[in-house]
Short mmCIF file of C-alpha atoms in Angstrom, two decimals:
data_model
loop_
_atom_site.label_atom_id
_atom_site.label_comp_id
_atom_site.label_asym_id
_atom_site.label_seq_id
_atom_site.Cartn_x
_atom_site.Cartn_y
_atom_site.Cartn_z
CA MET A 35 115.77 100.49 75.98
CA GLY A 36 113.67 103.65 75.77
CA GLN A 37 112.39 105.74 78.65
CA LEU A 38 108.88 106.95 79.35
CA ASP A 39 109.91 110.57 79.73
CA THR A 40 108.30 113.87 78.83
CA LYS A 41 109.68 113.89 75.28
CA THR A 42 108.46 110.34 74.56
CA ILE A 43 104.96 110.93 75.91
CA ALA A 44 104.66 114.26 74.10
CA GLN A 45 105.35 112.35 70.87
CA MET A 46 102.86 109.62 71.82
CA ILE A 47 99.93 112.02 72.22
CA LEU A 48 100.32 113.61 68.79
CA PRO A 49 97.44 112.72 66.45
CA ARG A 50 98.18 109.57 64.43
CA TRP A 51 97.43 108.80 60.80
CA GLY A 52 97.35 105.31 59.34
CA ASN A 53 98.98 102.34 61.05
CA TRP A 54 100.86 102.27 64.33
CA ASP A 55 104.61 101.81 64.03
CA VAL A 56 105.74 98.22 64.49
CA GLY A 57 109.35 97.69 65.51
CA ASP A 58 111.33 94.48 65.61
CA GLN A 59 110.02 93.77 69.14
CA THR A 60 113.45 92.63 70.34
CA SER A 61 113.97 94.92 73.34
CA LEU A 62 111.27 93.26 75.45
CA SER A 63 111.91 89.69 74.37
CA SER A 64 115.63 89.94 75.15
CA SER A 65 115.08 91.12 78.72
CA PRO A 66 115.23 88.28 81.27
CA SER A 67 112.82 90.10 83.58
CA SER A 68 110.14 90.26 80.88
CA SER A 69 110.39 86.73 79.50
CA HIS A 70 106.67 86.22 80.25
CA ILE A 71 105.71 88.98 77.80
CA ASN A 72 104.69 87.88 74.33
CA SER A 73 105.60 90.34 71.59
CA ILE A 74 103.15 90.80 68.76
CA GLU A 75 103.38 92.57 65.44
CA SER A 76 99.84 93.94 65.29
CA TYR A 77 98.24 96.61 67.44
CA ASN A 78 94.86 94.98 66.71
CA LYS A 79 95.95 91.63 68.20
CA ALA A 80 97.18 93.04 71.52
CA ASP A 81 95.42 92.03 74.76
CA ILE A 82 95.66 95.62 75.98
CA THR A 83 95.85 98.62 73.67
CA ILE A 84 96.78 102.08 74.91
CA ALA A 85 96.06 105.18 72.86
CA PHE A 86 95.46 108.92 73.11
CA TYR A 87 92.27 110.20 71.47
CA SER A 88 90.32 113.44 71.26
CA GLY A 89 86.53 113.79 71.16
CA ASP A 90 84.43 110.99 69.68
CA HIS A 91 86.77 108.15 68.82
CA GLY A 92 84.31 105.33 68.13
CA ASP A 93 84.06 103.40 71.41
CA GLY A 94 80.86 104.94 72.75
CA GLY A 95 82.72 107.10 75.27
CA PRO A 96 83.70 110.36 73.60
CA PHE A 97 86.14 112.63 75.36
CA ASP A 98 84.80 116.07 76.08
CA ARG A 99 87.21 118.80 77.13
CA PRO A 100 90.19 119.35 79.43
CA LEU A 101 89.39 118.28 83.00
CA GLY A 102 86.30 116.47 81.79
CA GLN A 103 86.71 112.78 81.15
CA LEU A 104 90.45 112.04 81.49
CA ALA A 105 90.65 108.42 80.44
CA HIS A 106 88.65 105.23 80.29
CA THR A 107 89.25 101.53 80.04
CA PHE A 108 87.38 98.41 79.02
CA GLU A 109 88.23 95.14 80.77
CA ALA A 110 89.26 91.97 78.97
CA PRO A 111 88.62 90.72 76.44
CA THR A 112 88.39 94.22 74.93
CA GLY A 113 91.40 95.61 76.83
CA MET A 114 91.15 99.16 75.49
CA PHE A 115 92.82 101.95 77.48
CA HIS A 116 92.25 105.47 76.18
CA PHE A 117 93.64 108.80 77.39
CA ASP A 118 92.08 112.14 76.40
CA SER A 119 94.73 113.85 74.27
CA ASP A 120 93.16 117.26 74.98
CA GLU A 121 94.18 117.14 78.66
CA ASN A 122 97.12 119.09 80.03
CA TRP A 123 99.07 115.97 80.98
CA GLU A 124 102.01 116.24 83.33
CA VAL A 125 104.85 113.75 83.83
CA GLU A 126 107.34 114.25 86.65
CA GLY A 127 106.30 117.88 87.01
CA GLU A 128 106.61 118.78 83.33
CA LEU A 129 103.73 119.61 81.00
CA LEU A 130 103.70 117.47 77.86
CA LYS A 131 102.35 120.22 75.65
CA LEU A 132 102.06 123.95 76.01
CA PRO A 133 98.41 124.90 75.65
CA SER A 134 97.43 128.49 74.99
CA ARG A 135 96.21 128.78 78.58
CA VAL A 136 97.11 126.36 81.36
CA VAL A 137 94.39 126.24 83.99
CA THR A 138 95.71 123.11 85.65
CA SER A 139 97.31 119.82 84.78
CA VAL A 140 96.75 116.16 85.56
CA ASP A 141 99.43 113.63 86.46
CA LEU A 142 99.56 111.06 83.65
CA GLU A 143 101.07 108.28 85.76
CA SER A 144 98.41 108.62 88.47
CA VAL A 145 95.61 108.25 85.93
CA ALA A 146 97.47 105.39 84.20
CA VAL A 147 97.92 103.41 87.43
CA HIS A 148 94.23 103.92 88.32
CA GLU A 149 93.02 102.83 84.88
CA ILE A 150 95.39 99.83 84.73
CA GLU A 151 93.84 98.62 87.97
CA HIS A 152 90.42 98.88 86.27
CA LEU A 153 91.82 96.85 83.36
CA LEU A 154 92.86 94.21 85.89
CA GLY A 155 89.32 94.09 87.27
CA LEU A 156 89.29 96.41 90.29
CA GLY A 157 86.52 98.85 91.13
CA HIS A 158 86.76 102.00 93.21
CA SER A 159 87.82 102.14 96.86
CA THR A 160 86.15 104.20 99.57
CA TYR A 161 89.55 105.17 101.04
CA LYS A 162 90.79 108.53 99.74
CA GLN A 163 94.50 107.66 100.09
CA PHE A 164 94.25 104.64 97.73
CA VAL A 165 94.93 104.71 94.00
CA MET A 166 91.45 103.32 93.31
CA TYR A 167 89.61 106.11 95.12
CA ALA A 168 87.04 107.60 92.73
CA THR A 169 88.55 111.11 92.60
CA LEU A 170 91.95 112.65 92.04
CA SER A 171 92.66 116.26 92.92
CA THR A 172 94.28 118.28 90.18
CA LEU A 173 98.05 118.51 90.53
CA ALA A 174 97.96 115.42 92.81
CA ARG A 175 100.24 112.43 92.31
CA LYS A 176 98.98 109.02 93.42
CA ILE A 177 101.00 106.09 92.05
CA LEU A 178 102.00 103.98 95.06
CA LEU A 179 99.86 100.91 95.62
CA LYS A 180 98.33 100.55 99.07
CA ARG A 181 96.97 97.47 100.82
CA ASP A 182 93.56 97.94 99.19
CA ASP A 183 95.08 97.84 95.71
CA ILE A 184 97.34 94.89 96.46
CA THR A 185 94.71 92.72 98.16
CA GLY A 186 92.21 93.50 95.42
CA ILE A 187 94.58 92.29 92.71
CA GLN A 188 95.61 89.29 94.81
CA SER A 189 91.98 88.30 95.36
CA ILE A 190 91.59 88.10 91.58
CA TYR A 191 94.96 86.68 90.50
CA GLY A 192 96.41 85.07 93.63
CA GLY A 193 98.84 86.41 96.17
CA ASN A 194 102.55 86.54 96.73
CA THR A 195 103.16 84.15 99.61
CA LYS A 196 106.33 86.01 100.64
CA THR A 197 104.62 89.37 101.26
CA THR A 198 102.96 90.35 104.54
CA ILE A 199 100.12 92.86 104.33
CA PRO A 200 98.92 94.60 107.53
CA ASN A 201 95.28 94.28 108.58
CA LEU A 202 93.16 97.33 107.74
CA PRO A 203 89.39 97.93 107.73
CA PRO A 204 87.46 95.90 105.14
CA ILE A 205 87.23 97.19 101.58
CA VAL A 206 83.85 98.62 100.62
CA VAL A 207 83.12 99.03 96.92
CA ALA A 208 80.78 101.87 96.04
CA PRO A 209 77.66 100.49 94.28
CA PHE A 210 77.71 103.15 91.55
CA CYS A 211 81.01 101.95 90.04
CA LEU A 212 80.88 100.12 86.75
CA PRO A 213 84.05 98.04 86.33
CA PHE A 214 83.97 97.99 82.54
CA PHE A 215 83.82 101.71 81.74
CA MET A 216 84.71 104.80 83.69
CA VAL A 217 83.43 108.34 83.26
CA VAL A 218 85.33 111.26 84.66
CA VAL A 219 83.91 114.59 85.81
CA ALA A 220 85.83 117.55 87.22
CA LEU A 221 84.24 119.69 89.92
CA VAL A 222 86.09 122.33 91.97
CA ASN A 223 89.60 120.93 91.45
CA ASN A 224 88.52 117.31 92.03
CA ILE A 225 88.44 114.82 89.21
CA PHE A 226 85.91 112.00 89.54
CA LEU A 227 87.07 108.80 87.82
#
C-alpha cells in the first residue's frame, strides 16, 4: 500500500491533463479495516473528490496567490475538495516544491483535516486550539481532533458509546461562517479559513 509522503504529494500537485489514472482498486477493497469503503472506477462518480488547482478552475471560487485562499470544499452532495496548487505546501517539515522564493509554507495535513471537517458538515469553532478555528498561523501544525471537533461530528453522525469526552464550555459557531464554501485570507502570518 502506498504512503502519503512528500514524494507522492509532490506528484499529486503537478498539473494534470486528460483523465485521472484509474487503478485496479484492489488495495483498499482487500484491507479488512476498510471493508466499508466502496471502490469506484470513475473520478466523476466519487462522493468526495480531492484535487489541486491553480487560479480559476470552474467552481466559482478561483484560487488567487500563495497565502491567499488555501483550499475550499463543498459539502455533499457535491463533495468537492480543492487545494491551491500555487501554495508552498509542507508535509512533515518538507516543502513539496521548491519555489523561486519561499516566504513561508503551509502544513498540508492541517488544512486537509480542517477542510475534511467542513465536508462532514462542521463550521468554525471559536476556540483557537481546535482544528476548526477560523485561522491557522503559517508554519503551524494542527491535526489532532479536540473535543469540539469530536462532539460536532458525533452530533451529526452519532457517537461512539465507548468514548468518554470531558465537559468543556459550550461550542459557539461564528455567524459569518458559511458551511458550504470557505474563503481564505492571509494577514500578518495568520491564515483565515
